[in-house]
CSV table of C-alpha atoms and ligand atoms in Angstrom, one decimal:
chain,number,residue,atom,x,y,z
A,22,UNK,CA,-112.0,2.7,-0.7
A,23,UNK,CA,-115.0,2.3,-3.1
A,24,UNK,CA,-116.9,-1.0,-3.0
A,25,UNK,CA,-116.1,-3.5,-5.7
A,26,UNK,CA,-118.9,-5.3,-7.3
A,27,UNK,CA,-119.6,-8.7,-8.9
A,28,UNK,CA,-121.7,-9.0,-12.0
A,29,UNK,CA,-122.8,-12.5,-13.4
A,30,UNK,CA,-123.9,-13.0,-16.9
A,31,UNK,CA,-125.5,-16.4,-17.6
A,32,UNK,CA,-127.5,-17.8,-20.6
A,33,UNK,CA,-127.5,-20.8,-22.8
A,34,UNK,CA,-124.5,-21.6,-25.0
A,35,UNK,CA,-124.8,-19.7,-28.3
A,36,UNK,CA,-127.2,-17.1,-27.1
A,37,UNK,CA,-124.5,-14.3,-27.6
A,38,UNK,CA,-123.0,-13.8,-24.1
A,39,UNK,CA,-119.4,-13.6,-25.5
A,40,UNK,CA,-120.5,-11.2,-28.3
A,41,UNK,CA,-122.3,-9.0,-25.9
A,42,UNK,CA,-119.5,-9.0,-23.4
A,43,UNK,CA,-116.9,-8.0,-26.0
A,44,UNK,CA,-118.9,-4.9,-26.8
A,45,UNK,CA,-119.6,-4.1,-23.2
A,46,UNK,CA,-116.0,-4.4,-22.2
A,47,UNK,CA,-114.9,-2.3,-25.1
A,48,UNK,CA,-117.3,0.5,-24.2
A,49,UNK,CA,-116.6,0.2,-20.4
A,50,UNK,CA,-112.9,-0.5,-19.8
A,51,UNK,CA,-113.6,-0.1,-16.1
A,52,UNK,CA,-115.2,-3.6,-16.1
A,53,UNK,CA,-112.9,-6.5,-15.6
A,54,UNK,CA,-113.8,-9.9,-17.1
A,55,UNK,CA,-112.7,-13.0,-15.0
A,56,UNK,CA,-110.9,-15.6,-17.0
A,57,UNK,CA,-112.1,-19.0,-16.1
A,58,UNK,CA,-110.3,-22.3,-16.1
A,59,UNK,CA,-111.6,-25.2,-18.2
A,60,UNK,CA,-110.8,-28.7,-19.2
A,61,UNK,CA,-112.3,-28.1,-22.7
A,62,UNK,CA,-109.9,-28.0,-25.7
A,63,UNK,CA,-109.4,-24.5,-27.2
A,64,UNK,CA,-111.5,-23.6,-30.2
A,65,UNK,CA,-109.5,-22.5,-33.3
A,66,UNK,CA,-109.3,-18.8,-32.4
A,67,UNK,CA,-109.0,-19.2,-28.6
A,68,UNK,CA,-105.8,-18.3,-26.7
A,69,UNK,CA,-104.7,-19.7,-23.4
A,70,UNK,CA,-104.8,-17.0,-20.7
A,71,UNK,CA,-107.1,-14.8,-22.7
A,72,UNK,CA,-110.2,-16.7,-23.4
A,73,UNK,CA,-109.7,-19.4,-20.8
A,74,UNK,CA,-106.9,-21.1,-18.8
A,75,UNK,CA,-107.0,-24.4,-20.6
A,76,UNK,CA,-106.0,-27.1,-18.1
A,77,UNK,CA,-106.0,-30.9,-17.7
A,78,UNK,CA,-108.6,-32.7,-15.7
A,79,UNK,CA,-105.9,-33.4,-13.0
A,80,UNK,CA,-104.9,-29.7,-12.8
A,81,UNK,CA,-108.6,-28.8,-12.5
A,82,UNK,CA,-109.2,-31.3,-9.8
A,83,UNK,CA,-106.3,-29.9,-7.9
A,84,UNK,CA,-107.8,-26.4,-8.0
A,85,UNK,CA,-111.1,-27.8,-6.7
A,86,UNK,CA,-109.2,-29.8,-3.9
A,87,UNK,CA,-107.3,-26.7,-3.0
A,88,UNK,CA,-110.5,-24.5,-2.8
A,89,UNK,CA,-109.0,-22.3,-5.5
A,90,UNK,CA,-112.3,-21.9,-7.4
A,91,UNK,CA,-115.0,-19.5,-6.3
A,92,UNK,CA,-117.5,-21.7,-8.2
A,93,UNK,CA,-117.3,-24.5,-10.6
A,94,UNK,CA,-119.5,-26.8,-12.7
A,95,UNK,CA,-119.5,-29.5,-15.3
A,96,UNK,CA,-121.0,-28.4,-18.6
A,97,UNK,CA,-121.4,-30.5,-21.8
A,98,UNK,CA,-118.7,-33.0,-20.7
A,99,UNK,CA,-116.1,-30.5,-19.4
A,100,UNK,CA,-115.4,-28.6,-16.2
A,101,UNK,CA,-115.4,-24.9,-15.9
A,102,UNK,CA,-114.5,-22.8,-12.9
A,103,UNK,CA,-113.7,-19.2,-11.7
A,104,UNK,CA,-110.3,-18.7,-10.1
A,105,UNK,CA,-111.0,-17.3,-6.7
A,106,UNK,CA,-108.0,-15.1,-5.9
A,107,UNK,CA,-108.1,-12.6,-8.8
A,108,UNK,CA,-111.8,-12.0,-8.4
A,109,UNK,CA,-111.5,-11.5,-4.6
A,110,UNK,CA,-108.4,-9.3,-5.0
A,111,UNK,CA,-110.1,-7.1,-7.7
A,112,UNK,CA,-113.2,-6.7,-5.6
A,113,UNK,CA,-111.1,-5.8,-2.6
A,114,UNK,CA,-109.5,-3.1,-4.8
A,115,UNK,CA,-112.9,-1.7,-5.6
A,116,UNK,CA,-113.1,-3.0,-9.1
A,117,UNK,CA,-116.2,-4.3,-10.9
A,118,UNK,CA,-115.7,-7.8,-12.0
A,119,UNK,CA,-117.8,-9.7,-14.6
A,120,UNK,CA,-118.3,-13.4,-14.6
A,121,UNK,CA,-119.6,-15.2,-17.7
A,122,UNK,CA,-120.7,-18.6,-16.3
A,123,UNK,CA,-123.5,-21.2,-16.6
A,124,UNK,CA,-126.5,-21.8,-14.4
A,125,UNK,CA,-125.1,-24.1,-11.7
A,126,UNK,CA,-122.1,-21.7,-11.1
A,127,UNK,CA,-124.5,-18.7,-10.9
A,128,UNK,CA,-126.5,-20.5,-8.3
A,129,UNK,CA,-123.3,-21.1,-6.2
A,130,UNK,CA,-122.4,-17.4,-6.5
A,131,UNK,CA,-125.9,-16.5,-5.3
A,132,UNK,CA,-124.9,-18.3,-2.1
A,133,UNK,CA,-121.4,-16.9,-1.7
A,134,UNK,CA,-121.9,-13.5,-3.2
A,135,UNK,CA,-125.6,-12.6,-2.5
A,136,UNK,CA,-125.0,-8.9,-3.5
A,137,UNK,CA,-123.8,-9.9,-7.0
A,138,UNK,CA,-126.0,-8.5,-9.9
A,139,UNK,CA,-127.1,-11.6,-11.9
A,140,UNK,CA,-128.2,-11.2,-15.5
A,141,UNK,CA,-129.7,-13.9,-17.7
A,142,UNK,CA,-129.5,-13.6,-21.5
A,143,UNK,CA,-132.3,-15.3,-23.4
A,144,UNK,CA,-132.5,-16.2,-27.1
A,145,UNK,CA,-135.5,-15.0,-29.1
A,146,UNK,CA,-136.4,-18.7,-29.7
A,147,UNK,CA,-134.8,-22.2,-29.4
A,148,UNK,CA,-134.6,-22.2,-33.2
A,149,UNK,CA,-132.6,-19.0,-33.2
A,150,UNK,CA,-130.4,-20.4,-30.6
A,151,UNK,CA,-129.7,-23.5,-32.6
A,152,UNK,CA,-128.9,-21.5,-35.8
A,153,UNK,CA,-126.5,-19.4,-33.8
A,154,UNK,CA,-124.7,-22.4,-32.4
A,155,UNK,CA,-124.4,-23.9,-35.9
A,156,UNK,CA,-123.6,-20.5,-37.4
A,157,UNK,CA,-120.7,-20.1,-35.0
A,158,UNK,CA,-119.2,-23.1,-36.7
A,159,UNK,CA,-117.0,-24.0,-33.7
A,160,UNK,CA,-118.6,-27.0,-32.1
A,161,UNK,CA,-119.1,-30.6,-33.3
A,162,UNK,CA,-122.6,-31.9,-33.8
A,163,UNK,CA,-122.3,-33.8,-30.5
A,164,UNK,CA,-121.3,-30.7,-28.6
A,165,UNK,CA,-124.2,-28.7,-30.3
A,166,UNK,CA,-126.7,-31.4,-29.2
A,167,UNK,CA,-125.4,-31.4,-25.6
A,168,UNK,CA,-125.6,-27.6,-25.5
A,169,UNK,CA,-129.1,-27.5,-26.8
A,170,UNK,CA,-130.4,-30.1,-24.4
A,171,UNK,CA,-129.0,-28.2,-21.5
A,172,UNK,CA,-130.4,-24.9,-22.9
A,173,UNK,CA,-134.0,-25.8,-22.1
A,174,UNK,CA,-133.3,-26.4,-18.4
A,175,UNK,CA,-131.2,-23.2,-18.2
A,176,UNK,CA,-133.9,-21.0,-19.9
A,177,UNK,CA,-136.5,-22.4,-17.4
A,178,UNK,CA,-134.4,-21.0,-14.6
A,179,UNK,CA,-134.2,-17.4,-16.1
A,180,UNK,CA,-136.6,-16.0,-13.4
A,181,UNK,CA,-134.1,-16.8,-10.7
A,182,UNK,CA,-132.0,-13.9,-12.0
A,183,UNK,CA,-132.3,-10.2,-11.2
A,184,UNK,CA,-132.5,-9.2,-14.8
A,185,UNK,CA,-133.6,-11.0,-18.0
A,186,UNK,CA,-132.4,-9.7,-21.4
A,187,UNK,CA,-133.5,-11.1,-24.8
A,188,UNK,CA,-130.6,-11.0,-27.2
A,189,UNK,CA,-132.5,-10.4,-30.5
A,190,UNK,CA,-131.3,-7.0,-31.7
A,191,UNK,CA,-127.7,-6.9,-30.4
A,192,UNK,CA,-127.6,-3.2,-29.7
A,193,UNK,CA,-130.9,-3.2,-27.8
A,194,UNK,CA,-129.7,-6.2,-25.7
A,195,UNK,CA,-126.5,-4.4,-24.9
A,196,UNK,CA,-128.2,-1.2,-23.8
A,197,UNK,CA,-130.4,-3.2,-21.5
A,198,UNK,CA,-127.4,-4.8,-19.9
A,199,UNK,CA,-125.8,-1.4,-19.6
A,200,UNK,CA,-128.9,0.0,-17.9
A,201,UNK,CA,-128.9,-2.9,-15.4
A,202,UNK,CA,-125.2,-2.6,-14.6
A,203,UNK,CA,-125.1,1.2,-14.3
A,204,UNK,CA,-128.6,1.8,-12.9
A,205,UNK,CA,-127.5,3.0,-9.5
A,206,UNK,CA,-124.9,5.4,-11.0
A,207,UNK,CA,-127.6,6.9,-13.3
A,208,UNK,CA,-130.0,7.4,-10.4
A,209,UNK,CA,-127.3,9.3,-8.6
A,210,UNK,CA,-126.2,11.5,-11.6
A,211,UNK,CA,-127.7,14.9,-12.2
M,6,ADP,P1,-122.1,-17.6,-26.3
M,6,ADP,O1,-120.9,-16.8,-25.8
M,6,ADP,O2,-123.3,-17.2,-25.5
M,6,ADP,O3,-121.9,-19.0,-26.4
M,6,ADP,P2,-121.5,-16.3,-28.8
M,6,ADP,O4,-121.3,-14.9,-28.4
M,6,ADP,O5,-120.4,-17.0,-29.3
M,6,ADP,O6,-122.5,-17.0,-27.7
M,6,ADP,O7,-122.6,-16.1,-30.0
M,6,ADP,C1,-123.0,-17.3,-30.8
M,6,ADP,C2,-123.2,-16.8,-32.3
M,6,ADP,O8,-124.4,-16.0,-32.3
M,6,ADP,C3,-122.1,-16.1,-32.9
M,6,ADP,O9,-121.8,-16.5,-34.2
M,6,ADP,C4,-122.5,-14.6,-32.8
M,6,ADP,O10,-122.0,-13.8,-33.8
M,6,ADP,C5,-124.0,-14.7,-33.0
M,6,ADP,N1,-124.9,-13.7,-32.3
M,6,ADP,C6,-124.7,-13.2,-31.1
M,6,ADP,N2,-125.6,-12.2,-30.8
M,6,ADP,C7,-126.4,-12.2,-31.9
M,6,ADP,C8,-127.5,-11.3,-32.3
M,6,ADP,N3,-128.1,-10.4,-31.5
M,6,ADP,N4,-128.0,-11.5,-33.5
M,6,ADP,C9,-127.5,-12.4,-34.4
M,6,ADP,N5,-126.5,-13.2,-34.1
M,6,ADP,C10,-125.9,-13.0,-32.9
M,7,5GP,P1,-118.0,-22.6,-23.9
M,7,5GP,O1,-117.5,-23.9,-23.9
M,7,5GP,O2,-119.1,-22.3,-24.9
M,7,5GP,O3,-116.9,-21.5,-23.8
M,7,5GP,O4,-118.7,-22.4,-22.4
M,7,5GP,C1,-119.7,-23.3,-22.1
M,7,5GP,C2,-120.5,-22.8,-20.9
M,7,5GP,O5,-119.6,-22.7,-19.7
M,7,5GP,C3,-121.0,-21.4,-21.1
M,7,5GP,O6,-122.4,-21.4,-20.6
M,7,5GP,C4,-120.2,-20.5,-20.2
M,7,5GP,O7,-120.9,-19.4,-19.7
M,7,5GP,C5,-119.8,-21.5,-19.1
M,7,5GP,N1,-118.7,-21.1,-18.3
M,7,5GP,C6,-117.5,-20.5,-18.8
M,7,5GP,N2,-116.7,-20.3,-17.7
M,7,5GP,C7,-117.3,-20.8,-16.7
M,7,5GP,C8,-116.9,-20.8,-15.2
M,7,5GP,O8,-115.9,-20.4,-14.8
M,7,5GP,N3,-117.8,-21.4,-14.4
M,7,5GP,C9,-119.0,-21.9,-14.8
M,7,5GP,N4,-119.8,-22.4,-13.9
M,7,5GP,N5,-119.4,-21.8,-16.0
M,7,5GP,C10,-118.6,-21.3,-17.0
């Protein structure tokens, strides 16, 4: 059986992780995106079971207590975590699984899955990050402020990651992520 693989994508909220991942998954259906659990309320266009499993704080705590999460962290007033079983099951089956998670979770994965490829997505500037967060038009002023204050600390940790990708031109950022993810395959191909 081929070895499965874990790929972690991290970067400040609003940097474009979701946008990049949508394109990446469309181009590479062999990649499987892990669906996280969160206590955050759904945004207007979000669907339970597709974007996240939206759960109550009690239900989230129960998952933590039962060790059902591979990693979890608090972010801007809500909890987020990766359900353990689907990820472990997919990797055992040889699949490539992508986690889109924040910094604290990525640090936990470094301990539990040291072989994971960890990619950090950077904004061209903090000003651009702020205008993307506002342009998305999905978060309250308070949520935007909390996300921006967390962004600075996250960006400072970018060097902990295997690969850093600046998301300025979307297409360029996407091809850098593709190169990182499929690097070994390309080396082996004729
Ligand atoms: P994240 O998932 O990291 O929170 P999103 O994917 O929701 O970020 O992107 C935040 C906003 O920035 C969205 O409105 C998206 O369309 C926009 N965006 C993403 N990447 C780029 C880019 N390279 N150039 C300009 N706008 C972008
Ligand atoms: P958002 O509320 O914008 O969807 O996500 C906020 C932050 O939580 C983002 O940085 C996102 O990557 C992160 N996040 C989403 N799912 C998880 C998860 O399962 N675990 C952790 N640690 N972070 C997550």
